[in-house]
Coordinates of N, CA, C and O in Angstrom, one line a residue:
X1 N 6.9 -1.8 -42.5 CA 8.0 -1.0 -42.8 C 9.0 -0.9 -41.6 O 8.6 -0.6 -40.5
X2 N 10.5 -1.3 -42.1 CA 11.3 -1.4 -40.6 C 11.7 -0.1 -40.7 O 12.0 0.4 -41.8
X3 N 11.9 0.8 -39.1 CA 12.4 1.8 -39.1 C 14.1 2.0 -39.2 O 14.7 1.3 -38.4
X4 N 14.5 2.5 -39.6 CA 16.6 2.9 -39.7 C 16.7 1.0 -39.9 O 16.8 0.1 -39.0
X5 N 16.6 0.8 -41.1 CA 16.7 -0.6 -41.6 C 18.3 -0.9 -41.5 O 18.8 -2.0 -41.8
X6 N 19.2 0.4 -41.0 CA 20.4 -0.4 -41.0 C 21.0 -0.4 -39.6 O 22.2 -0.2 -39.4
X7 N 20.0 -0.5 -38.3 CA 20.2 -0.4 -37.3 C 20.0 -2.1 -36.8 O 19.1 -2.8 -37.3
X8 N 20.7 -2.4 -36.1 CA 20.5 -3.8 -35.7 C 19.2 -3.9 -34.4 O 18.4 -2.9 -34.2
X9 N 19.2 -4.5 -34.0 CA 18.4 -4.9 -32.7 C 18.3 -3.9 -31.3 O 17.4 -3.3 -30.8
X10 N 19.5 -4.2 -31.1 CA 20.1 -3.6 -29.9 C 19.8 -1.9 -30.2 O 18.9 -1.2 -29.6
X11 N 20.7 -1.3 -31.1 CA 20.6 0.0 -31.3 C 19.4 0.5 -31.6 O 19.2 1.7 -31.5
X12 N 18.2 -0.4 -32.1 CA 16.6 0.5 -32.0 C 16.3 0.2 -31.1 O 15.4 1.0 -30.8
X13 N 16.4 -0.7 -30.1 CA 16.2 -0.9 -28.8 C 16.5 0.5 -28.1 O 15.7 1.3 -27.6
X14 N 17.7 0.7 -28.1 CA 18.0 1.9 -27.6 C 18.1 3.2 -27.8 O 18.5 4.0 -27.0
X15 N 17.5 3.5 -29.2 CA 16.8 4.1 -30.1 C 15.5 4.7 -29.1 O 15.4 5.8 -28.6
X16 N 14.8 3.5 -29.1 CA 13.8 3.6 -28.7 C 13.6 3.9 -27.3 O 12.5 4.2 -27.0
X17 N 14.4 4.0 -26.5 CA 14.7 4.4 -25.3 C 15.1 5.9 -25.5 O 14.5 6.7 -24.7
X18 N 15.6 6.2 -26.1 CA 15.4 7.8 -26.3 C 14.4 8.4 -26.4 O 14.1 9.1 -25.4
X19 N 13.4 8.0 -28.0 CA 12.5 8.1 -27.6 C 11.7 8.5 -26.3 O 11.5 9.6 -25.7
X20 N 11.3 7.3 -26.2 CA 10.3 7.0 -24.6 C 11.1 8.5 -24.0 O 10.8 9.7 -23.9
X21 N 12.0 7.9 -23.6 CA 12.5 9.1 -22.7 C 12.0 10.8 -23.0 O 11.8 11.6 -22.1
X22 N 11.9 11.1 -24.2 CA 11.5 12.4 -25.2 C 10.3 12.2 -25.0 O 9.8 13.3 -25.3
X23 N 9.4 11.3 -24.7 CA 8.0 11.0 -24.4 C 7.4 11.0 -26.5 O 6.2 11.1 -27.0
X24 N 8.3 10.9 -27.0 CA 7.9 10.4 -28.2 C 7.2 9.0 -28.7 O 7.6 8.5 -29.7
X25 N 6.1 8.5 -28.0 CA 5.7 7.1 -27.5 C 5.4 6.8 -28.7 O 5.1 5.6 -28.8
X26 N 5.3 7.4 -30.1 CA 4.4 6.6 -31.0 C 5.7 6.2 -31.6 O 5.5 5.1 -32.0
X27 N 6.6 6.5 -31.8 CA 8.2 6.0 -32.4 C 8.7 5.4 -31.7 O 9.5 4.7 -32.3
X28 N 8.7 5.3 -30.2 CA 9.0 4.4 -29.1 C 9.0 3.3 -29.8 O 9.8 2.6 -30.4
X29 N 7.1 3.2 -29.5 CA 6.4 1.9 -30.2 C 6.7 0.9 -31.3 O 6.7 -0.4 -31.4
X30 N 6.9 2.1 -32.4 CA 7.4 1.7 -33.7 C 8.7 0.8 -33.8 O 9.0 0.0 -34.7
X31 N 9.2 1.0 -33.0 CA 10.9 0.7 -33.0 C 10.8 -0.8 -32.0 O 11.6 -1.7 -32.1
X32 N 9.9 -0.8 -31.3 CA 9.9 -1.6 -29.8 C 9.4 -2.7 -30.5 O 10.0 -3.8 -30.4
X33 N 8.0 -2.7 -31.3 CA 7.6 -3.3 -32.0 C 8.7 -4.8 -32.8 O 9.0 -6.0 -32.8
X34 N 9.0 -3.5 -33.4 CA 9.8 -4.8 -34.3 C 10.9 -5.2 -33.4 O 11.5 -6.2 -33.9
X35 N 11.1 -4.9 -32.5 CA 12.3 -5.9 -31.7 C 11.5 -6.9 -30.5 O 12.1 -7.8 -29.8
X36 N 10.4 -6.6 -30.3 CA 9.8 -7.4 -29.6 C 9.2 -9.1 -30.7 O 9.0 -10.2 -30.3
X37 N 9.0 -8.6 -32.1 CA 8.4 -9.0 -32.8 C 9.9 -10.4 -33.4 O 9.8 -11.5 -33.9
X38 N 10.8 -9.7 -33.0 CA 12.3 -10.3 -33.3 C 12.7 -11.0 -32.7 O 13.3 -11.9 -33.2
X39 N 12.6 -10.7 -31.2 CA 13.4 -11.3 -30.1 C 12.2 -11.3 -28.8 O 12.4 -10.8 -27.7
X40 N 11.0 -11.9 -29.2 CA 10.0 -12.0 -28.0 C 10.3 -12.1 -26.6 O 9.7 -11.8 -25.7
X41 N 11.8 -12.7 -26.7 CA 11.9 -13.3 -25.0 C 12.9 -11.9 -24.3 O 12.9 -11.7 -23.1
X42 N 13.4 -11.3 -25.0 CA 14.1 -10.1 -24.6 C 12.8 -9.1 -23.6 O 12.0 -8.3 -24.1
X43 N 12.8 -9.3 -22.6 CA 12.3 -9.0 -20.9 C 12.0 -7.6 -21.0 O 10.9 -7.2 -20.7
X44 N 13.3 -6.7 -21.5 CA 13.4 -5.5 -21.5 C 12.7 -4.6 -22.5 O 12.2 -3.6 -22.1
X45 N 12.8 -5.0 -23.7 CA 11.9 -4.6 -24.9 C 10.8 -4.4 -24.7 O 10.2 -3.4 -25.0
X46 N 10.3 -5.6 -24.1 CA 8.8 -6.1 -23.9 C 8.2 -5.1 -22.8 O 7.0 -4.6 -22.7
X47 N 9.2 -4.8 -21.8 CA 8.4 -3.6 -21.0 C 8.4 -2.4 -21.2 O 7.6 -1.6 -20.7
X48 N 9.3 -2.2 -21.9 CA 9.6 -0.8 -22.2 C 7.9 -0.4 -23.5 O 7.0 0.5 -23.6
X49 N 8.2 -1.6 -24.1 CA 6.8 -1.4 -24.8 C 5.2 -1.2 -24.1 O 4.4 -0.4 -24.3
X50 N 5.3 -2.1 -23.4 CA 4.1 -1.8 -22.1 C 3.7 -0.6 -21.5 O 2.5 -0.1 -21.5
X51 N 5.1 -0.1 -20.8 CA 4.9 1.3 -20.5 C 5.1 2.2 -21.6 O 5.2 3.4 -21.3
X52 N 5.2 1.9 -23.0 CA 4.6 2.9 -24.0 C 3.4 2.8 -24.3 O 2.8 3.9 -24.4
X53 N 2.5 1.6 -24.4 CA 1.7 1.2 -24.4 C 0.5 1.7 -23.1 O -0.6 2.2 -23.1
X54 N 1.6 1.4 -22.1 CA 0.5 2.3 -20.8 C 0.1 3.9 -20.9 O -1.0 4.3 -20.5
X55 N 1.3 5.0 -21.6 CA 1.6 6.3 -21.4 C 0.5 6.4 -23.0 O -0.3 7.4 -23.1
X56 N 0.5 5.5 -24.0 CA -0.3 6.3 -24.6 C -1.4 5.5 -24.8 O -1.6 5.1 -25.9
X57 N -2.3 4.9 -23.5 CA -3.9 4.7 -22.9 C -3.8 3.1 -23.8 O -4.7 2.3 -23.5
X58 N -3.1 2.9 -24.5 CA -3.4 1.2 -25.1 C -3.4 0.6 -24.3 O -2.3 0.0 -24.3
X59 N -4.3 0.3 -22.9 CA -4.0 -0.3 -21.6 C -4.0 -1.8 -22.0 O -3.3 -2.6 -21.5
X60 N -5.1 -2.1 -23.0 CA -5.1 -3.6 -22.8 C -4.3 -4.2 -23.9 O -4.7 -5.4 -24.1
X61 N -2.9 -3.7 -25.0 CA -2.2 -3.9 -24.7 C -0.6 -4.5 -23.9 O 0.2 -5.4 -23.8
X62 N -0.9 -3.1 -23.2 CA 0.1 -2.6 -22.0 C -0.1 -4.2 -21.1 O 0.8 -4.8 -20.5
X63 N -1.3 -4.5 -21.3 CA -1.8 -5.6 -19.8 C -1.1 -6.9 -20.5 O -0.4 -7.7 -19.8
X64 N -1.4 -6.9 -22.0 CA -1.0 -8.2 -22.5 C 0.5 -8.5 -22.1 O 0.9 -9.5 -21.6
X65 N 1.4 -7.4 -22.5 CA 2.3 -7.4 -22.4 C 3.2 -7.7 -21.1 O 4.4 -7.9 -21.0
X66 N 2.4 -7.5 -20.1 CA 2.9 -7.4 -18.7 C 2.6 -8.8 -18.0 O 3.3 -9.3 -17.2
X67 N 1.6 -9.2 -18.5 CA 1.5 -10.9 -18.2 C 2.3 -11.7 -18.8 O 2.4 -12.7 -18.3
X68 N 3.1 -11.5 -20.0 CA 3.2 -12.3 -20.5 C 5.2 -12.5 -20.0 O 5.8 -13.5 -20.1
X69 N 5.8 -11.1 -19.3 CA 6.3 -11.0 -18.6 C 6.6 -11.4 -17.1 O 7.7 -11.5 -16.5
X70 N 5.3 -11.6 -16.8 CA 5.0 -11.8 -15.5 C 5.2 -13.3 -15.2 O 5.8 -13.9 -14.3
X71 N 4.2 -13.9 -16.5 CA 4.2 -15.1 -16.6 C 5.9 -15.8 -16.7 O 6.1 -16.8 -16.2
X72 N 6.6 -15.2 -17.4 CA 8.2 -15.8 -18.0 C 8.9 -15.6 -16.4 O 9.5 -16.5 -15.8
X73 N 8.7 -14.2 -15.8 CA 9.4 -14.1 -14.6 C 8.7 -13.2 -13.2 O 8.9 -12.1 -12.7
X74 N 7.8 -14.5 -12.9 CA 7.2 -13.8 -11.8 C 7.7 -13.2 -10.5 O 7.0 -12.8 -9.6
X75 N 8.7 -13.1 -10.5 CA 9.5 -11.9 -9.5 C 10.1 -10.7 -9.8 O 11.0 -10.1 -9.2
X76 N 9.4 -10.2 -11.4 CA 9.2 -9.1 -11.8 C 8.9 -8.1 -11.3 O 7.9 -7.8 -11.8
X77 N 9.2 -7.2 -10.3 CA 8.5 -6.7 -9.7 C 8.5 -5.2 -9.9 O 8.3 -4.3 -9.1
X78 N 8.6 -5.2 -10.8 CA 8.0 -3.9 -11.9 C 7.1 -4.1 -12.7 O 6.1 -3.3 -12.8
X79 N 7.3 -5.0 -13.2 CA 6.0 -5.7 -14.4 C 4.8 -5.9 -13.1 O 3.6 -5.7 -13.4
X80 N 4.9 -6.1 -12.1 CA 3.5 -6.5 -11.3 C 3.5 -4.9 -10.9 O 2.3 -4.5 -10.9
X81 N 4.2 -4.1 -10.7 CA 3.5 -2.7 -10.1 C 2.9 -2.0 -11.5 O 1.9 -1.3 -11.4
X82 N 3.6 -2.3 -12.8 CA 3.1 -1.3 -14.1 C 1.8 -2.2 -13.8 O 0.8 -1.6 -13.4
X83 N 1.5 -3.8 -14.1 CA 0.3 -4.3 -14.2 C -0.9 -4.4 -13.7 O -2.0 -4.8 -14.0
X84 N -0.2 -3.7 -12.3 CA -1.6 -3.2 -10.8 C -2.0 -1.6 -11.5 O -3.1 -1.0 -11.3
X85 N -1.0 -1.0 -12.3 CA -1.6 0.3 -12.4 C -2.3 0.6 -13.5 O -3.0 1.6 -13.8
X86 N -1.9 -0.8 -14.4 CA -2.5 -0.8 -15.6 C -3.9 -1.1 -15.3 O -4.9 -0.5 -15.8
X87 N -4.1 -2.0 -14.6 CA -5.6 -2.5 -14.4 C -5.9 -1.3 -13.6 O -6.8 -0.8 -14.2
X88 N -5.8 -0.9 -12.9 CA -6.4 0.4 -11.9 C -6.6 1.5 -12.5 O -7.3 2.4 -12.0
X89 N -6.2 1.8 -13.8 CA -6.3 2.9 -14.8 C -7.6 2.3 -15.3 O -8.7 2.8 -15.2
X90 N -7.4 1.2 -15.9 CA -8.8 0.1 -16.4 C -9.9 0.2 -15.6 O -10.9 -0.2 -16.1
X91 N -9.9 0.7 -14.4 CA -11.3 0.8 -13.5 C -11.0 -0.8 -13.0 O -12.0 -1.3 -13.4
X92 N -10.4 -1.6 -12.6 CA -10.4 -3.0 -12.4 C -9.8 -2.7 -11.4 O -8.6 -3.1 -11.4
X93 N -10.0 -2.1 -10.4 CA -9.2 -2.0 -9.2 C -9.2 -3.1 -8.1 O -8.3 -3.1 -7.3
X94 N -10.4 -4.3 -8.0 CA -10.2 -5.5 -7.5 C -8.8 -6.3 -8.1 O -7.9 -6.8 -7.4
X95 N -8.9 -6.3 -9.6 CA -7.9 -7.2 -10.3 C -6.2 -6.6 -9.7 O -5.3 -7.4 -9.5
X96 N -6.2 -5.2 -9.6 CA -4.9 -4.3 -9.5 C -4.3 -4.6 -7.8 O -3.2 -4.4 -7.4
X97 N -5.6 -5.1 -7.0 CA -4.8 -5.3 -5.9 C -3.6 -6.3 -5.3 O -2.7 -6.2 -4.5
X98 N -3.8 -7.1 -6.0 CA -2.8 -8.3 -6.0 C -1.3 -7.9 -6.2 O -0.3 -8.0 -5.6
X99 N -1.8 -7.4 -7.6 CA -0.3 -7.4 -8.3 C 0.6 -5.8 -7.7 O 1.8 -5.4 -7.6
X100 N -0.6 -5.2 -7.6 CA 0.2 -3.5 -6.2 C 0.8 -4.2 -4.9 O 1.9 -3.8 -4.4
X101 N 0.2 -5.2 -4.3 CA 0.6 -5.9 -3.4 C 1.7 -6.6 -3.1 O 2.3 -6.6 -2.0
X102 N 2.2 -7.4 -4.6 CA 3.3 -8.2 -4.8 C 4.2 -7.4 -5.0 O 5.2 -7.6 -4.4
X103 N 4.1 -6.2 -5.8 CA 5.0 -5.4 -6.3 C 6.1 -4.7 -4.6 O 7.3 -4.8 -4.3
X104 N 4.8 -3.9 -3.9 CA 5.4 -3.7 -2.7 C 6.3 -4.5 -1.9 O 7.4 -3.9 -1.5
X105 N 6.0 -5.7 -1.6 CA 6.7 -6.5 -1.0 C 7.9 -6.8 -1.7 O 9.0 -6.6 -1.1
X106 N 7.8 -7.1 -3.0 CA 9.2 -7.6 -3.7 C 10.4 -6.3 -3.4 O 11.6 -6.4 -3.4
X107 N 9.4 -4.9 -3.3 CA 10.3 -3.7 -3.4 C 10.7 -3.6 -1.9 O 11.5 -2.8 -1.3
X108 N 10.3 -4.1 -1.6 CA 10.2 -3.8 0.0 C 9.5 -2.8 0.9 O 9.8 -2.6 2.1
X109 N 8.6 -2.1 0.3 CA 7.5 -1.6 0.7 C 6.4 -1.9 1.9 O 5.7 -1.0 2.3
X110 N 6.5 -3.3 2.3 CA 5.6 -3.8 2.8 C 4.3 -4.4 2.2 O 4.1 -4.9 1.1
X111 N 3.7 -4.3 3.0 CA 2.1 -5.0 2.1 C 1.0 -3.5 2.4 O -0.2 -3.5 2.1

């Protein structure tokens, strides 16, 4: 079932950004969903979903989604800090050091 069926893309995108922001993650989702499901390559959607995915514990979606980000634009360097913290939430704290690592540097943090 699509949510506000006469909203285009963009505006449940940002819809959904409301949401999130209200920490209303399960309507976040809902809305994020179908625009990710629409427009897969849209960067923005796809993380916003992640970190709804991260806030309400679906970590190993959250992870899917952050690779697959990562993978399109590895100088993401938010997608590698959400995906160091996703795995470190996961207890995978070997796997999380890399990408906390990359994330710093890209931010300028250091190492």
């Amino acid at each position: 079932m699509t949510l506000w069926p006469e909203l285009d893309l963009a505006e449940r995108y940002r819809k959904a950004q409301v949401f999130f922001d209200a920490q209303d993650y399960r309507t976040a989702e809902d809305l994020l969903v179908e625009v990710v499901t629409a427009e897969p390559a849209h960067q923005a959607s796809r993380l916003l979903l992640a970190r709804t995915y991260y806030h309400t514990a679906q970590l190993r979606r959250a992870e899917e989604h952050l690779r697959v980000i990562i993978e399109r634009e590895p100088t993401e360097a938010y997608a590698h800090l959400m995906l160091g913290r996703t795995l470190q939430r996961s207890g995978r704290h070997a796997e999380a050091v890399p990408h906390l690592r990359m994330a710093a540097i890209m931010m300028g943090e250091g190492a």
